Amino acid sequence: MDFTFEAISAEEYDRQRASYEPLTDALRRLIDVGIHTEVDDATVQQALTHLAAAEELLGRQQRSGRSTLRHADTGRPVAWANPAVGLRNAIAPPMRIEHEPDGTCWSEFTLGPAYEGPPGWVHGGIAALVLDHLLGEVASDGLTQPRFTGTISLRYLRGTPLGPLRAEAFVERSEGAKTFARGYLMDADGVTVEADGVFITPAWARDAG
Amino acid sequence: MDFTFEAISAEEYDRQRASYEPLTDALRRLIDVGIHTEVDDATVQQALTHLAAAEELLGRQQRSGRSTLRHADTGRPVAWANPAVGLRNAIAPPMRIEHEPDGTCWSEFTLGPAYEGPPGWVHGGIAALVLDHLLGEVASDGLTQPRFTGTISLRYLRGTPLGPLRAEAFVERSEGAKTFARGYLMDADGVTVEADGVFITPAWARDAG
């Protein structure tokens, strides 16, 4: 596959974000309201007419999706489409990830009814998605280094309630092509899920170090 | 929290599914088209008007979400809201899970651009979501037994391409309150991710065995 990189200025990023973020937020609200609606079929049909009109409007001009946007100032990927952090992907909560000067990462975010597994609790696989992403970010210096998940192990200490949550991750050590990262998912009472991951620098990127 | 169970007949299930599944499918298409749209701000505003109208219509009558629907004939939870398999949750691909007489589970499903991590590849955390769910299903006899994820370990053998995929899971063995399950994510060329999970029967459910 042929992928290219495209730089985006801070101004253009802000302009696109101001225009498209409300759209993604509207889709997130629709996902939630769609899960639990009990309106009759005639009302569903009316809603479908509006959704089809929105789809037609938004489909008039589409990015190819084959080029990766990077911030012109930091070189970090924009990751707008990412299912964990993407501001333009309605599947993402989204997590907004903070990078500390010491290399650790953290994020505070809210998981609502769309992420529910057992009644009232976050789906275990969503906890895995959140932690896999955060460990990958910390292991790859904010996605600036090519590092792929080799293995990840998750220990579920107790249920994670829906609502406001925090996740943290840090690099434990590096050995050759392997980077060992560790992270936690937490509610107000402490850790609910622990994660350990081994991330691999691919062979083609090893000489560059 | 106070949760109740509510049985749904096959006829009522079919009626609701016929009415609400096209709605979820429309939202899935909007998620995809929303990620890559490049239309100008005036067109975004027009789309937002339609989305707000749909949200208002669907919000007129909402289930509380506090009761769990079960199929009257099989006793299995409907899991309509589930982020991995929920026919009414636009976040879910959705996986439709087949239960074999020998207890194994499998699912064939397609992961499109909304599940992308590295360009062209499935996000590692989405592979984890899919496998955590399938291992949980097989360990709990199709969600009829209360069993919660204790630990899950994933080995990423190579990248998983976006597109049609298959996942399989089976129970390896049980020891007291622990059920050991194993599963695979596969593309047309074979296994891309392996998963091992330990699922725990909670203390309150152990006497019932």
Tab-separated table of N, CA and C in Angstrom, chain A residues 6-165:
chain	number	residue	atom	x	y	z
A	6	GLU	N	1.302	14.120	5.330
A	6	GLU	CA	0.888	15.457	4.943
A	6	GLU	C	0.926	16.303	6.211
A	7	ALA	N	1.599	17.445	6.173
A	7	ALA	CA	1.680	18.303	7.358
A	7	ALA	C	0.462	19.208	7.423
A	8	ILE	N	-0.023	19.478	8.641
A	8	ILE	CA	-1.156	20.385	8.818
A	8	ILE	C	-0.726	21.472	9.805
A	9	SER	N	-0.950	22.740	9.430
A	9	SER	CA	-0.556	23.856	10.300
A	9	SER	C	-1.509	23.944	11.486
A	10	ALA	N	-1.060	24.607	12.547
A	10	ALA	CA	-1.900	24.762	13.735
A	10	ALA	C	-3.203	25.488	13.392
A	11	GLU	N	-3.139	26.479	12.499
A	11	GLU	CA	-4.343	27.242	12.136
A	11	GLU	C	-5.345	26.359	11.390
A	12	GLU	N	-4.832	25.589	10.426
A	12	GLU	CA	-5.719	24.738	9.635
A	12	GLU	C	-6.307	23.624	10.512
A	13	TYR	N	-5.492	23.108	11.453
A	13	TYR	CA	-5.992	22.113	12.398
A	13	TYR	C	-7.154	22.690	13.206
A	14	ASP	N	-6.948	23.905	13.731
A	14	ASP	CA	-7.997	24.533	14.544
A	14	ASP	C	-9.267	24.772	13.734
A	15	ARG	N	-9.089	25.184	12.467
A	15	ARG	CA	-10.250	25.444	11.630
A	15	ARG	C	-11.031	24.148	11.389
A	16	GLN	N	-10.320	23.080	11.029
A	16	GLN	CA	-11.009	21.820	10.761
A	16	GLN	C	-11.639	21.263	12.033
A	17	ARG	N	-10.918	21.401	13.151
A	17	ARG	CA	-11.463	20.899	14.412
A	17	ARG	C	-12.756	21.622	14.788
A	18	ALA	N	-12.756	22.964	14.640
A	18	ALA	CA	-13.954	23.751	14.985
A	18	ALA	C	-15.131	23.343	14.114
A	19	SER	N	-14.857	22.968	12.868
A	19	SER	CA	-15.934	22.610	11.950
A	19	SER	C	-16.414	21.176	12.169
A	20	TYR	N	-15.482	20.229	12.381
A	20	TYR	CA	-15.852	18.808	12.364
A	20	TYR	C	-16.103	18.201	13.743
A	21	GLU	N	-15.536	18.806	14.812
A	21	GLU	CA	-15.739	18.187	16.129
A	21	GLU	C	-17.218	18.187	16.549
A	22	PRO	N	-17.973	19.286	16.303
A	22	PRO	CA	-19.400	19.249	16.669
A	22	PRO	C	-20.164	18.149	15.922
A	23	LEU	N	-19.689	17.832	14.717
A	23	LEU	CA	-20.311	16.766	13.925
A	23	LEU	C	-20.115	15.409	14.619
A	24	THR	N	-18.876	15.156	15.044
A	24	THR	CA	-18.594	13.881	15.722
A	24	THR	C	-19.354	13.802	17.044
A	25	ASP	N	-19.405	14.932	17.757
A	25	ASP	CA	-20.155	14.941	19.020
A	25	ASP	C	-21.637	14.650	18.786
A	26	ALA	N	-22.190	15.206	17.696
A	26	ALA	CA	-23.603	14.935	17.374
A	26	ALA	C	-23.803	13.452	17.082
A	27	LEU	N	-22.831	12.828	16.403
A	27	LEU	CA	-22.937	11.389	16.117
A	27	LEU	C	-22.829	10.574	17.401
A	28	ARG	N	-21.965	11.010	18.339
A	28	ARG	CA	-21.866	10.301	19.628
A	28	ARG	C	-23.205	10.345	20.369
A	29	ARG	N	-23.866	11.513	20.355
A	29	ARG	CA	-25.174	11.609	21.026
A	29	ARG	C	-26.185	10.698	20.332
A	30	LEU	N	-26.128	10.641	18.987
A	30	LEU	CA	-27.056	9.783	18.240
A	30	LEU	C	-26.803	8.308	18.522
A	31	ILE	N	-25.531	7.908	18.671
A	31	ILE	CA	-25.230	6.509	19.020
A	31	ILE	C	-25.926	6.171	20.342
A	32	ASP	N	-25.774	7.064	21.346
A	32	ASP	CA	-26.373	6.818	22.665
A	32	ASP	C	-27.896	6.750	22.586
A	33	VAL	N	-28.488	7.723	21.907
A	33	VAL	CA	-29.952	7.809	21.860
A	33	VAL	C	-30.510	6.658	20.998
A	34	GLY	N	-29.733	6.219	20.001
A	34	GLY	CA	-30.156	5.121	19.126
A	34	GLY	C	-30.214	3.782	19.847
A	35	ILE	N	-29.301	3.576	20.809
A	35	ILE	CA	-29.247	2.296	21.533
A	35	ILE	C	-30.543	2.050	22.303
A	36	HIS	N	-31.097	3.111	22.909
A	36	HIS	CA	-32.209	2.924	23.839
A	36	HIS	C	-33.539	3.494	23.356
A	37	THR	N	-33.616	3.896	22.062
A	37	THR	CA	-34.878	4.486	21.624
A	37	THR	C	-35.984	3.427	21.565
A	38	GLU	N	-37.193	3.862	21.907
A	38	GLU	CA	-38.373	2.986	21.817
A	38	GLU	C	-39.469	3.629	20.979
A	39	VAL	N	-39.085	4.589	20.132
A	39	VAL	CA	-40.104	5.262	19.322
A	39	VAL	C	-40.691	4.284	18.300
A	40	ASP	N	-41.882	4.606	17.796
A	40	ASP	CA	-42.550	3.691	16.869
A	40	ASP	C	-41.899	3.743	15.486
A	41	ASP	N	-42.292	2.797	14.633
A	41	ASP	CA	-41.609	2.641	13.355
A	41	ASP	C	-41.740	3.885	12.472
A	42	ALA	N	-42.886	4.578	12.539
A	42	ALA	CA	-43.061	5.770	11.706
A	42	ALA	C	-42.049	6.847	12.092
A	43	THR	N	-41.781	6.965	13.400
A	43	THR	CA	-40.810	7.952	13.865
A	43	THR	C	-39.398	7.541	13.459
A	44	VAL	N	-39.099	6.224	13.541
A	44	VAL	CA	-37.798	5.732	13.065
A	44	VAL	C	-37.612	6.112	11.597
A	45	GLN	N	-38.668	5.929	10.801
A	45	GLN	CA	-38.560	6.246	9.369
A	45	GLN	C	-38.265	7.731	9.143
A	46	GLN	N	-38.911	8.608	9.951
A	46	GLN	CA	-38.627	10.046	9.841
A	46	GLN	C	-37.166	10.321	10.163
A	47	ALA	N	-36.661	9.682	11.242
A	47	ALA	CA	-35.262	9.876	11.642
A	47	ALA	C	-34.333	9.391	10.534
A	48	LEU	N	-34.672	8.237	9.915
A	48	LEU	CA	-33.832	7.682	8.844
A	48	LEU	C	-33.722	8.647	7.665
A	49	THR	N	-34.815	9.371	7.378
A	49	THR	CA	-34.791	10.350	6.286
A	49	THR	C	-33.764	11.444	6.575
A	50	HIS	N	-33.748	11.913	7.841
A	50	HIS	CA	-32.762	12.936	8.224
A	50	HIS	C	-31.335	12.384	8.171
A	51	LEU	N	-31.161	11.137	8.616
A	51	LEU	CA	-29.807	10.557	8.616
A	51	LEU	C	-29.303	10.366	7.185
A	52	ALA	N	-30.200	9.958	6.285
A	52	ALA	CA	-29.795	9.783	4.880
A	52	ALA	C	-29.412	11.133	4.266
A	53	ALA	N	-30.153	12.196	4.629
A	53	ALA	CA	-29.836	13.527	4.107
A	53	ALA	C	-28.462	13.970	4.605
A	54	ALA	N	-28.173	13.710	5.895
A	54	ALA	CA	-26.860	14.076	6.456
A	54	ALA	C	-25.755	13.286	5.773
A	55	GLU	N	-25.999	11.994	5.520
A	55	GLU	CA	-24.982	11.155	4.872
A	55	GLU	C	-24.674	11.668	3.468
A	56	GLU	N	-25.735	12.067	2.756
A	56	GLU	CA	-25.531	12.575	1.393
A	56	GLU	C	-24.696	13.858	1.417
A	57	LEU	N	-25.026	14.763	2.358
A	57	LEU	CA	-24.302	16.044	2.452
A	57	LEU	C	-22.821	15.812	2.766
A	58	LEU	N	-22.560	14.962	3.763
A	58	LEU	CA	-21.175	14.748	4.212
A	58	LEU	C	-20.365	13.933	3.211
A	59	GLY	N	-21.058	13.158	2.375
A	59	GLY	CA	-20.367	12.319	1.406
A	59	GLY	C	-19.960	13.064	0.141
A	60	ARG	N	-20.369	14.338	0.020
A	60	ARG	CA	-20.086	15.077	-1.222
A	60	ARG	C	-18.599	15.268	-1.467
A	61	GLN	N	-17.813	15.319	-0.386
A	61	GLN	CA	-16.359	15.496	-0.548
A	61	GLN	C	-15.679	14.698	0.556
A	62	GLN	N	-14.844	13.716	0.185
A	62	GLN	CA	-14.224	12.816	1.154
A	62	GLN	C	-12.712	12.781	0.955
A	63	ARG	N	-11.967	12.784	2.072
A	63	ARG	CA	-10.522	12.525	1.999
A	63	ARG	C	-10.329	11.079	1.579
A	64	SER	N	-9.223	10.806	0.907
A	64	SER	CA	-8.980	9.432	0.461
A	64	SER	C	-8.702	8.533	1.648
A	65	GLY	N	-8.176	9.103	2.750
A	65	GLY	CA	-7.819	8.271	3.887
A	65	GLY	C	-6.489	7.568	3.685
A	66	ARG	N	-5.819	7.815	2.553
A	66	ARG	CA	-4.563	7.126	2.269
A	66	ARG	C	-3.353	7.931	2.742
A	67	SER	N	-3.539	9.198	3.121
A	67	SER	CA	-2.397	9.961	3.621
A	67	SER	C	-2.606	10.239	5.106
A	68	THR	N	-1.513	10.231	5.858
A	68	THR	CA	-1.559	10.434	7.301
A	68	THR	C	-1.211	11.889	7.604
A	69	LEU	N	-2.113	12.576	8.315
A	69	LEU	CA	-1.864	13.966	8.691
A	69	LEU	C	-0.925	14.026	9.889
A	70	ARG	N	0.046	14.932	9.844
A	70	ARG	CA	0.918	15.179	10.995
A	70	ARG	C	0.916	16.663	11.319
A	71	HIS	N	0.986	16.983	12.621
A	71	HIS	CA	1.093	18.383	13.027
A	71	HIS	C	2.409	18.946	12.496
A	72	ALA	N	2.343	20.094	11.811
A	72	ALA	CA	3.547	20.688	11.234
A	72	ALA	C	4.545	21.067	12.326
A	73	ASP	N	4.048	21.461	13.518
A	73	ASP	CA	4.965	21.940	14.568
A	73	ASP	C	5.614	20.811	15.372
A	74	THR	N	4.883	19.733	15.673
A	74	THR	CA	5.435	18.672	16.530
A	74	THR	C	5.803	17.394	15.765
A	75	GLY	N	5.286	17.207	14.564
A	75	GLY	CA	5.523	15.972	13.815
A	75	GLY	C	4.649	14.815	14.276
A	76	ARG	N	3.829	15.027	15.323
A	76	ARG	CA	2.960	13.953	15.812
A	76	ARG	C	1.786	13.730	14.863
A	77	PRO	N	1.389	12.466	14.674
A	77	PRO	CA	0.215	12.227	13.830
A	77	PRO	C	-1.034	12.827	14.466
A	78	VAL	N	-1.932	13.304	13.621
A	78	VAL	CA	-3.176	13.912	14.110
A	78	VAL	C	-4.120	12.832	14.645
A	79	ALA	N	-4.110	11.645	14.033
A	79	ALA	CA	-4.904	10.498	14.500
A	79	ALA	C	-6.385	10.823	14.660
A	80	TRP	N	-6.898	11.645	13.745
A	80	TRP	CA	-8.306	12.040	13.793
A	80	TRP	C	-9.256	10.855	13.636
A	81	ALA	N	-8.813	9.827	12.914
A	81	ALA	CA	-9.692	8.697	12.607
A	81	ALA	C	-9.586	7.581	13.634
A	82	ASN	N	-8.683	7.715	14.599
A	82	ASN	CA	-8.381	6.612	15.523
A	82	ASN	C	-9.574	6.254	16.428
A	83	PRO	N	-9.886	4.942	16.575
A	83	PRO	CA	-11.044	4.538	17.378
A	83	PRO	C	-10.869	4.703	18.891
A	84	ALA	N	-9.671	5.087	19.370
A	84	ALA	CA	-9.493	5.367	20.805
A	84	ALA	C	-9.399	6.866	21.067
A	85	VAL	N	-8.680	7.588	20.219
A	85	VAL	CA	-8.399	9.005	20.484
A	85	VAL	C	-8.921	9.951	19.405
A	86	GLY	N	-9.507	9.405	18.328
A	86	GLY	CA	-9.853	10.236	17.182
A	86	GLY	C	-10.966	11.232	17.446
A	87	LEU	N	-10.637	12.532	17.336
A	87	LEU	CA	-11.662	13.562	17.525
A	87	LEU	C	-12.721	13.488	16.438
A	88	ARG	N	-12.413	12.846	15.296
A	88	ARG	CA	-13.370	12.762	14.198
A	88	ARG	C	-13.937	11.350	14.039
A	89	ASN	N	-13.655	10.456	14.987
A	89	ASN	CA	-14.224	9.101	14.937
A	89	ASN	C	-15.203	8.939	16.100
A	90	ALA	N	-16.504	8.829	15.771
A	90	ALA	CA	-17.542	8.797	16.813
A	90	ALA	C	-17.460	7.552	17.684
A	91	ILE	N	-16.691	6.542	17.245
A	91	ILE	CA	-16.479	5.354	18.070
A	91	ILE	C	-15.595	5.682	19.275
A	92	ALA	N	-14.665	6.619	19.113
A	92	ALA	CA	-13.721	6.987	20.177
A	92	ALA	C	-14.408	7.795	21.268
A	93	PRO	N	-14.025	7.554	22.554
A	93	PRO	CA	-14.719	8.278	23.658
A	93	PRO	C	-14.729	9.792	23.516
A	94	PRO	N	-13.758	10.530	22.993
A	94	PRO	CA	-12.376	10.168	22.704
A	94	PRO	C	-11.499	10.409	23.923
A	95	MET	N	-10.358	9.686	24.009
A	95	MET	CA	-9.348	9.996	25.012
A	95	MET	C	-8.507	11.170	24.486
A	96	ARG	N	-8.285	12.147	25.335
A	96	ARG	CA	-7.308	13.194	25.000
A	96	ARG	C	-6.086	12.901	25.849
A	97	ILE	N	-4.971	12.592	25.223
A	97	ILE	CA	-3.811	12.087	25.954
A	97	ILE	C	-2.821	13.197	26.261
A	98	GLU	N	-2.429	13.283	27.522
A	98	GLU	CA	-1.425	14.266	27.956
A	98	GLU	C	-0.069	13.578	28.037
A	99	HIS	N	0.956	14.223	27.464
A	99	HIS	CA	2.321	13.690	27.509
A	99	HIS	C	3.132	14.521	28.494
A	100	GLU	N	3.603	13.898	29.579
A	100	GLU	CA	4.414	14.615	30.567
A	100	GLU	C	5.873	14.689	30.097
A	101	PRO	N	6.625	15.698	30.601
A	101	PRO	CA	8.037	15.813	30.199
A	101	PRO	C	8.849	14.545	30.507
A	102	ASP	N	8.473	13.783	31.556
A	102	ASP	CA	9.227	12.565	31.892
A	102	ASP	C	8.836	11.374	31.005
A	103	GLY	N	7.945	11.608	30.022
A	103	GLY	CA	7.586	10.546	29.080
A	103	GLY	C	6.326	9.780	29.444
A	104	THR	N	5.817	9.942	30.672
A	104	THR	CA	4.575	9.250	31.019
A	104	THR	C	3.390	9.893	30.283
A	105	CYS	N	2.321	9.110	30.138
A	105	CYS	CA	1.100	9.584	29.488
A	105	CYS	C	-0.068	9.374	30.431
A	106	TRP	N	-1.055	10.258	30.353
A	106	TRP	CA	-2.285	10.015	31.089
A	106	TRP	C	-3.451	10.631	30.343
A	107	SER	N	-4.649	10.202	30.706
A	107	SER	CA	-5.854	10.722	30.073
A	107	SER	C	-7.016	10.595	31.043
A	108	GLU	N	-7.841	11.631	31.094
A	108	GLU	CA	-9.094	11.550	31.842
A	108	GLU	C	-10.232	11.657	30.840
A	109	PHE	N	-11.182	10.753	30.922
A	109	PHE	CA	-12.237	10.669	29.920
A	109	PHE	C	-13.451	10.001	30.562
A	110	THR	N	-14.561	10.052	29.857
A	110	THR	CA	-15.798	9.482	30.388
A	110	THR	C	-16.296	8.388	29.449
A	111	LEU	N	-16.647	7.246	30.012
A	111	LEU	CA	-17.250	6.180	29.206
A	111	LEU	C	-18.730	6.067	29.558
A	112	GLY	N	-19.582	6.340	28.568
A	112	GLY	CA	-21.033	6.309	28.759
A	112	GLY	C	-21.630	4.981	28.324
A	113	PRO	N	-22.973	4.961	28.149
A	113	PRO	CA	-23.701	3.715	27.896
A	113	PRO	C	-23.259	2.954	26.646
A	114	ALA	N	-22.647	3.622	25.675
A	114	ALA	CA	-22.239	2.922	24.452
A	114	ALA	C	-21.084	1.958	24.707
A	115	TYR	N	-20.434	2.072	25.887
A	115	TYR	CA	-19.257	1.236	26.196
A	115	TYR	C	-19.573	0.189	27.258
A	116	GLU	N	-20.860	-0.035	27.504
A	116	GLU	CA	-21.295	-0.921	28.583
A	116	GLU	C	-21.207	-2.398	28.197
A	117	GLY	N	-20.667	-3.222	29.102
A	117	GLY	CA	-20.714	-4.678	28.968
A	117	GLY	C	-21.776	-5.191	29.927
A	118	PRO	N	-21.368	-5.755	31.091
A	118	PRO	CA	-22.361	-6.123	32.105
A	118	PRO	C	-23.088	-4.846	32.573
A	119	PRO	N	-24.363	-4.956	32.961
A	119	PRO	CA	-25.143	-3.749	33.295
A	119	PRO	C	-24.438	-2.848	34.316
A	120	GLY	N	-24.157	-1.598	33.907
A	120	GLY	CA	-23.525	-0.621	34.786
A	120	GLY	C	-22.002	-0.594	34.703
A	121	TRP	N	-21.393	-1.582	34.038
A	121	TRP	CA	-19.936	-1.708	33.992
A	121	TRP	C	-19.405	-1.548	32.579
A	122	VAL	N	-18.160	-1.049	32.497
A	122	VAL	CA	-17.462	-0.936	31.215
A	122	VAL	C	-17.192	-2.346	30.660
A	123	HIS	N	-17.406	-2.543	29.361
A	123	HIS	CA	-17.066	-3.811	28.694
A	123	HIS	C	-15.562	-4.053	28.854
A	124	GLY	N	-15.179	-5.285	29.239
A	124	GLY	CA	-13.763	-5.609	29.435
A	124	GLY	C	-12.914	-5.313	28.206
A	125	GLY	N	-13.477	-5.506	27.025
A	125	GLY	CA	-12.743	-5.261	25.788
A	125	GLY	C	-12.524	-3.777	25.535
A	126	ILE	N	-13.405	-2.933	26.061
A	126	ILE	CA	-13.210	-1.477	25.937
A	126	ILE	C	-12.076	-1.034	26.866
A	127	ALA	N	-12.008	-1.623	28.060
A	127	ALA	CA	-10.867	-1.352	28.953
A	127	ALA	C	-9.571	-1.754	28.245
A	128	ALA	N	-9.607	-2.869	27.514
A	128	ALA	CA	-8.425	-3.330	26.776
A	128	ALA	C	-8.063	-2.361	25.649
A	129	LEU	N	-9.065	-1.850	24.947
A	129	LEU	CA	-8.834	-0.878	23.858
A	129	LEU	C	-8.146	0.373	24.388
A	130	VAL	N	-8.677	0.910	25.485
A	130	VAL	CA	-8.158	2.131	26.097
A	130	VAL	C	-6.698	1.926	26.550
A	131	LEU	N	-6.433	0.801	27.221
A	131	LEU	CA	-5.082	0.572	27.749
A	131	LEU	C	-4.102	0.205	26.638
A	132	ASP	N	-4.534	-0.599	25.657
A	132	ASP	CA	-3.643	-0.902	24.526
A	132	ASP	C	-3.216	0.397	23.848
A	133	HIS	N	-4.165	1.304	23.651
A	133	HIS	CA	-3.812	2.551	22.981
A	133	HIS	C	-2.830	3.384	23.803
A	134	LEU	N	-3.106	3.524	25.098
A	134	LEU	CA	-2.255	4.374	25.936
A	134	LEU	C	-0.843	3.787	26.066
A	135	LEU	N	-0.743	2.478	26.233
A	135	LEU	CA	0.582	1.847	26.301
A	135	LEU	C	1.328	2.016	24.972
A	136	GLY	N	0.605	1.907	23.867
A	136	GLY	CA	1.227	2.113	22.556
A	136	GLY	C	1.748	3.540	22.401
A	137	GLU	N	0.971	4.512	22.899
A	137	GLU	CA	1.405	5.927	22.829
A	137	GLU	C	2.676	6.135	23.627
A	138	VAL	N	2.724	5.614	24.847
A	138	VAL	CA	3.874	5.859	25.711
A	138	VAL	C	5.102	5.115	25.174
A	139	ALA	N	4.886	3.926	24.580
A	139	ALA	CA	6.014	3.133	24.066
A	139	ALA	C	6.599	3.727	22.790
A	140	SER	N	5.799	4.535	22.093
A	140	SER	CA	6.244	5.058	20.790
A	140	SER	C	6.487	6.563	20.839
A	141	ASP	N	6.729	7.114	22.034
A	141	ASP	CA	6.939	8.563	22.186
A	141	ASP	C	5.837	9.349	21.480
A	142	GLY	N	4.588	9.040	21.828
A	142	GLY	CA	3.467	9.782	21.237
A	142	GLY	C	3.291	9.493	19.760
A	143	LEU	N	3.486	8.206	19.402
A	143	LEU	CA	3.292	7.713	18.030
A	143	LEU	C	4.296	8.302	17.043
A	144	THR	N	5.421	8.856	17.541
A	144	THR	CA	6.433	9.378	16.614
A	144	THR	C	7.430	8.285	16.220
A	145	GLN	N	7.518	7.180	16.998
A	145	GLN	CA	8.417	6.069	16.667
A	145	GLN	C	7.581	4.889	16.179
A	146	PRO	N	8.070	4.167	15.161
A	146	PRO	CA	7.318	2.986	14.705
A	146	PRO	C	7.499	1.829	15.679
A	147	ARG	N	6.486	1.603	16.532
A	147	ARG	CA	6.529	0.479	17.462
A	147	ARG	C	5.166	-0.182	17.482
A	148	PHE	N	5.152	-1.507	17.354
A	148	PHE	CA	3.889	-2.226	17.260
A	148	PHE	C	3.705	-3.125	18.473
A	149	THR	N	2.444	-3.338	18.866
A	149	THR	CA	2.183	-4.218	20.005
A	149	THR	C	2.680	-5.618	19.687
A	150	GLY	N	3.517	-6.182	20.579
A	150	GLY	CA	3.929	-7.584	20.468
A	150	GLY	C	2.991	-8.432	21.308
A	151	THR	N	2.952	-8.136	22.616
A	151	THR	CA	1.995	-8.802	23.504
A	151	THR	C	1.436	-7.755	24.459
A	152	ILE	N	0.219	-8.007	24.944
A	152	ILE	CA	-0.337	-7.181	26.020
A	152	ILE	C	-1.129	-8.106	26.937
A	153	SER	N	-0.943	-7.918	28.258
A	153	SER	CA	-1.658	-8.719	29.256
A	153	SER	C	-2.425	-7.781	30.165
A	154	LEU	N	-3.681	-8.125	30.399
A	154	LEU	CA	-4.541	-7.278	31.225
A	154	LEU	C	-5.043	-8.068	32.422
A	155	ARG	N	-4.962	-7.465	33.605
A	155	ARG	CA	-5.510	-8.076	34.819
A	155	ARG	C	-6.681	-7.224	35.300
A	156	TYR	N	-7.846	-7.829	35.371
A	156	TYR	CA	-9.049	-7.122	35.808
A	156	TYR	C	-9.192	-7.334	37.309
A	157	LEU	N	-8.903	-6.291	38.106
A	157	LEU	CA	-8.916	-6.414	39.560
A	157	LEU	C	-10.342	-6.357	40.091
A	158	ARG	N	-11.179	-5.546	39.441
A	158	ARG	CA	-12.599	-5.452	39.792
A	158	ARG	C	-13.303	-4.786	38.614
A	159	GLY	N	-14.620	-4.678	38.694
A	159	GLY	CA	-15.362	-4.043	37.614
A	159	GLY	C	-15.020	-2.565	37.511
A	160	THR	N	-15.053	-2.036	36.287
A	160	THR	CA	-14.839	-0.604	36.048
A	160	THR	C	-16.212	0.022	35.809
A	161	PRO	N	-16.648	0.938	36.684
A	161	PRO	CA	-17.981	1.518	36.492
A	161	PRO	C	-18.019	2.485	35.305
A	162	LEU	N	-19.149	2.575	34.622
A	162	LEU	CA	-19.342	3.620	33.617
A	162	LEU	C	-19.217	4.969	34.300
A	163	GLY	N	-18.725	5.979	33.572
A	163	GLY	CA	-18.585	7.322	34.142
A	163	GLY	C	-17.182	7.847	33.951
A	164	PRO	N	-16.774	8.835	34.785
A	164	PRO	CA	-15.455	9.445	34.625
A	164	PRO	C	-14.341	8.494	35.063
A	165	LEU	N	-13.294	8.367	34.231
A	165	LEU	CA	-12.188	7.447	34.487
A	165	LEU	C	-10.868	8.129	34.179
